[in-house]
Backbone as CSV, one residue per row, in Angstrom:
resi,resn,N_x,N_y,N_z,CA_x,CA_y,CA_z,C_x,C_y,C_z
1,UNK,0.002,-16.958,-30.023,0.000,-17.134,-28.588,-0.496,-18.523,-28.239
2,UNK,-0.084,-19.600,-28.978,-0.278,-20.883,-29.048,0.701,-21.704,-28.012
3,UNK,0.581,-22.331,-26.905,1.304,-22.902,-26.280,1.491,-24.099,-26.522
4,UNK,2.487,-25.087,-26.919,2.806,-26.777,-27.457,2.733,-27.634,-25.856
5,UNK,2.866,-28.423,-26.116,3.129,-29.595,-25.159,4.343,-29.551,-24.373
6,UNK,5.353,-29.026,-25.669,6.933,-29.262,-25.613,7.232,-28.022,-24.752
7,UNK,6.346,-27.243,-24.366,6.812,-25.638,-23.738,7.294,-26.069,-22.038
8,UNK,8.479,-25.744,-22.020,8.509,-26.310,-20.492,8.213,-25.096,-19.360
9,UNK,8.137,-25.366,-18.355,7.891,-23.927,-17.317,8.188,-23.061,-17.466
10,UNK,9.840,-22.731,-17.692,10.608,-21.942,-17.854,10.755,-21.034,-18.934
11,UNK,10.384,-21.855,-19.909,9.900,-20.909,-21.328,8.544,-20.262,-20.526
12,UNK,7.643,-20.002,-19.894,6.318,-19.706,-20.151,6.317,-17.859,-19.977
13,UNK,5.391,-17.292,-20.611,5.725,-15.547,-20.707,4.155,-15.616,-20.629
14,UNK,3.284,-14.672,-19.688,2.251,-14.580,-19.515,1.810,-13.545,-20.408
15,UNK,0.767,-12.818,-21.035,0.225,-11.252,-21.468,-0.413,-11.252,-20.307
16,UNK,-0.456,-9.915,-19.234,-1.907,-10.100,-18.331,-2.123,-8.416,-18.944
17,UNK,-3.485,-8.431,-19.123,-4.323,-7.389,-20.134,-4.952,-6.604,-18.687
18,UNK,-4.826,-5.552,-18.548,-5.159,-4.363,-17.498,-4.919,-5.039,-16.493
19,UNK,-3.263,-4.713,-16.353,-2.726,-5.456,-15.101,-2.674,-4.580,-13.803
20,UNK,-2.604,-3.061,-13.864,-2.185,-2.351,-12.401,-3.309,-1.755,-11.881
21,UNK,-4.478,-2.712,-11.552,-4.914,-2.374,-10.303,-4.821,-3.357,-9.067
22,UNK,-5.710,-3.470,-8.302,-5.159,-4.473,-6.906,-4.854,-5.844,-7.232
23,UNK,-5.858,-6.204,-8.422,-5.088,-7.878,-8.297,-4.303,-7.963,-9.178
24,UNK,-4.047,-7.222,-10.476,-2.993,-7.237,-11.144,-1.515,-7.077,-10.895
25,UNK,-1.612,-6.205,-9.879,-0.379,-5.734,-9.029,-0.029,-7.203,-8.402
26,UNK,-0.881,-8.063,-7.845,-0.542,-9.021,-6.516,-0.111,-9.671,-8.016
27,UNK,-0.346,-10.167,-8.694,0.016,-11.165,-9.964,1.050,-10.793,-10.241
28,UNK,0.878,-9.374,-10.701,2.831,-8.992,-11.234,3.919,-9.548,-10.253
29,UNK,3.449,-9.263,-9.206,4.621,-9.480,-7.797,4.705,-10.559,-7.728
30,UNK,3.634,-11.781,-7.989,3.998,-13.139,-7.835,4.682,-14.165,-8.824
31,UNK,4.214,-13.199,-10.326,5.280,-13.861,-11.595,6.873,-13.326,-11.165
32,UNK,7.114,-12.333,-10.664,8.123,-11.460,-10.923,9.187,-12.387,-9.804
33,UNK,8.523,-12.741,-8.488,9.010,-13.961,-7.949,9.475,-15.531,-8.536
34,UNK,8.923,-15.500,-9.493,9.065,-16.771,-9.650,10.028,-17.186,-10.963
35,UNK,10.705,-17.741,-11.346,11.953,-17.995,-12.069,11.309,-18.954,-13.590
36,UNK,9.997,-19.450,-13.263,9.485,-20.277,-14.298,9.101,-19.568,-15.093
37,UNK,8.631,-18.136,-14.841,7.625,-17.170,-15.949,8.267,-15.926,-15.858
38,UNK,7.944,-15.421,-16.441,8.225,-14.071,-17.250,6.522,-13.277,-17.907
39,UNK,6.631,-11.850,-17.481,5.358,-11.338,-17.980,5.716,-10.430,-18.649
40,UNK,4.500,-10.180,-19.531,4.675,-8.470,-20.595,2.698,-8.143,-19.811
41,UNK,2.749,-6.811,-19.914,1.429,-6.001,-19.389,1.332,-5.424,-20.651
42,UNK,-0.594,-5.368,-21.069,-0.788,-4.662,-21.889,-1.965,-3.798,-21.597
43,UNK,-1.712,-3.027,-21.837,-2.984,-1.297,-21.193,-3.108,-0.263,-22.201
44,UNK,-4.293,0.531,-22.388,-4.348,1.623,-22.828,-2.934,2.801,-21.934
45,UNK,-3.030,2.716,-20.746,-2.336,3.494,-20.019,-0.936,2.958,-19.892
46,UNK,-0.399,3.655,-19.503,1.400,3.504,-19.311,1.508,2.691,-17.840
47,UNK,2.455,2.170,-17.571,2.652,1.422,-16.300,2.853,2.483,-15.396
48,UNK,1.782,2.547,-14.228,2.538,3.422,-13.060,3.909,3.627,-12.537
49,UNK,4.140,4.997,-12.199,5.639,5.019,-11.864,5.728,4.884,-10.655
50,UNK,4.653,5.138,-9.564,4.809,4.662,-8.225,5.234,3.467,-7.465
51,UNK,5.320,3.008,-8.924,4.962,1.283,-7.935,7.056,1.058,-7.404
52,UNK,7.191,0.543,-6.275,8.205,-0.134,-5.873,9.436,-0.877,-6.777
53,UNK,8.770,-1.620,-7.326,9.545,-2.837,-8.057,9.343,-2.349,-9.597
54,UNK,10.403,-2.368,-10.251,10.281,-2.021,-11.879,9.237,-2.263,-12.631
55,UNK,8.837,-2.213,-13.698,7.160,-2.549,-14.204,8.234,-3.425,-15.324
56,UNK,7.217,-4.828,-15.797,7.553,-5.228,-16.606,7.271,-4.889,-17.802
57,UNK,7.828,-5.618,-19.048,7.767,-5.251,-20.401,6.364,-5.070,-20.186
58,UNK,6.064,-3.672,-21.489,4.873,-3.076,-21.473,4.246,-2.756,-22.792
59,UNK,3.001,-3.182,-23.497,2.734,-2.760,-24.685,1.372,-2.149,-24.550
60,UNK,1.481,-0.844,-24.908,0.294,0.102,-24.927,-0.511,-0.684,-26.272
61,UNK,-1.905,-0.897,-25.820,-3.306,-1.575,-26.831,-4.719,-0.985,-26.313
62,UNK,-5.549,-0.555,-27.229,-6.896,-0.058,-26.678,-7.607,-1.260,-27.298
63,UNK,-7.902,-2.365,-26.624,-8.657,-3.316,-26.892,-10.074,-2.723,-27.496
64,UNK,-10.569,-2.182,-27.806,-11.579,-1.433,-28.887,-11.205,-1.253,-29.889
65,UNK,-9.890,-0.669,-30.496,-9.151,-0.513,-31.768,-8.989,-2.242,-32.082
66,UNK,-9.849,-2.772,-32.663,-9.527,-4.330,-33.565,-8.280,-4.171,-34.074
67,UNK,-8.082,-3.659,-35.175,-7.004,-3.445,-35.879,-5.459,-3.656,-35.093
68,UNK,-5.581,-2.420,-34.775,-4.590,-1.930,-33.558,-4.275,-3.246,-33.226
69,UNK,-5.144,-3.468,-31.923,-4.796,-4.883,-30.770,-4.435,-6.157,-32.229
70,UNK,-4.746,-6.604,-33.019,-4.091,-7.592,-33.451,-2.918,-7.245,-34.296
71,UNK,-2.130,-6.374,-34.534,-1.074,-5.480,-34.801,-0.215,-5.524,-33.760
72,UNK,-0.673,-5.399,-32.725,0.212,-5.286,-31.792,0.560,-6.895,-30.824
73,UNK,-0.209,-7.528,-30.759,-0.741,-8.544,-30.103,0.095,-10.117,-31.080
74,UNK,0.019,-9.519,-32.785,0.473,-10.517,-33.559,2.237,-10.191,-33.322
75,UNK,2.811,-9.047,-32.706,4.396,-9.317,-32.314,4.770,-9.771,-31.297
76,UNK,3.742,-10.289,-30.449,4.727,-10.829,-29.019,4.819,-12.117,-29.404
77,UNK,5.571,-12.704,-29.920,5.848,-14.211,-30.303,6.561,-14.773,-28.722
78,UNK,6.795,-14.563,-28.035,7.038,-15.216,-26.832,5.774,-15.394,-25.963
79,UNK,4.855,-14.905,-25.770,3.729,-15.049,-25.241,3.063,-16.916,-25.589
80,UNK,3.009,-17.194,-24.112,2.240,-18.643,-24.144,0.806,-18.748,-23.734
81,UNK,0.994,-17.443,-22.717,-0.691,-17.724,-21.565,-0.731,-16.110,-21.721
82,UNK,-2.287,-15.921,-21.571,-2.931,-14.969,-21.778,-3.752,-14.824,-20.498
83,UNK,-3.947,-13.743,-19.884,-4.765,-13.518,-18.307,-5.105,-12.125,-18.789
84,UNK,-6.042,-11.703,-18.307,-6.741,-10.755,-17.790,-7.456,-10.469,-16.253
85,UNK,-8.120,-9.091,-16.344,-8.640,-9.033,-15.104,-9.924,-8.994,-15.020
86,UNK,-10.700,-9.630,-14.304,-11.794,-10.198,-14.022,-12.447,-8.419,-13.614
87,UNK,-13.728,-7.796,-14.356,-14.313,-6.825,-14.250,-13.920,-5.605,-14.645
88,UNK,-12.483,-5.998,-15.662,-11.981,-4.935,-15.643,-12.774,-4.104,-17.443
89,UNK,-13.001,-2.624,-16.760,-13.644,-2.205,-18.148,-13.476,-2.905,-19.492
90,UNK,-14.479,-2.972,-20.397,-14.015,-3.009,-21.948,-12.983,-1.749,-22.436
């Protein structure tokens, strides 16, 4: 999840790590707008089905399982930027 110099906007693919509560939601909606980025969500939980707008690519990880999360984490080779949510449980 190493980003180069050479990465232009348009290549960029975010991970945002416990993305569907209030500000994760406003983030999804604002990558999902925008034509430069592309996101994948990663959660213990499944993407809500309520939500309006399709859920993006999704990879179930219990960031406590070490193992696990770098197993899972070492296949997204498109991933440039990494976000999370500010308070959100361990």
């Amino acid at each position: 999840m190493s980003v180069s110099s050479e990465t232009s906007a348009k290549e960029r693919q975010i991970l945002l790590v416990g993305p569907y509560g209030v500000l994760g939601t406003g983030v999804i909606d604002a990558i999902a707008e925008s034509p430069k980025w592309a996101i994948t969500t990663a959660a213990r939980r499944p993407p809500p089905v309520y939500r309006a707008h399709s859920a993006p690519p999704h990879v179930g990880v219990d960031l406590l399982d070490r193992e696990g999360t770098a197993k899972v984490f070492s296949s997204l080779d498109n991933v440039t930027d990494l976000a999370d949510q500010p308070g959100s449980p361990p």
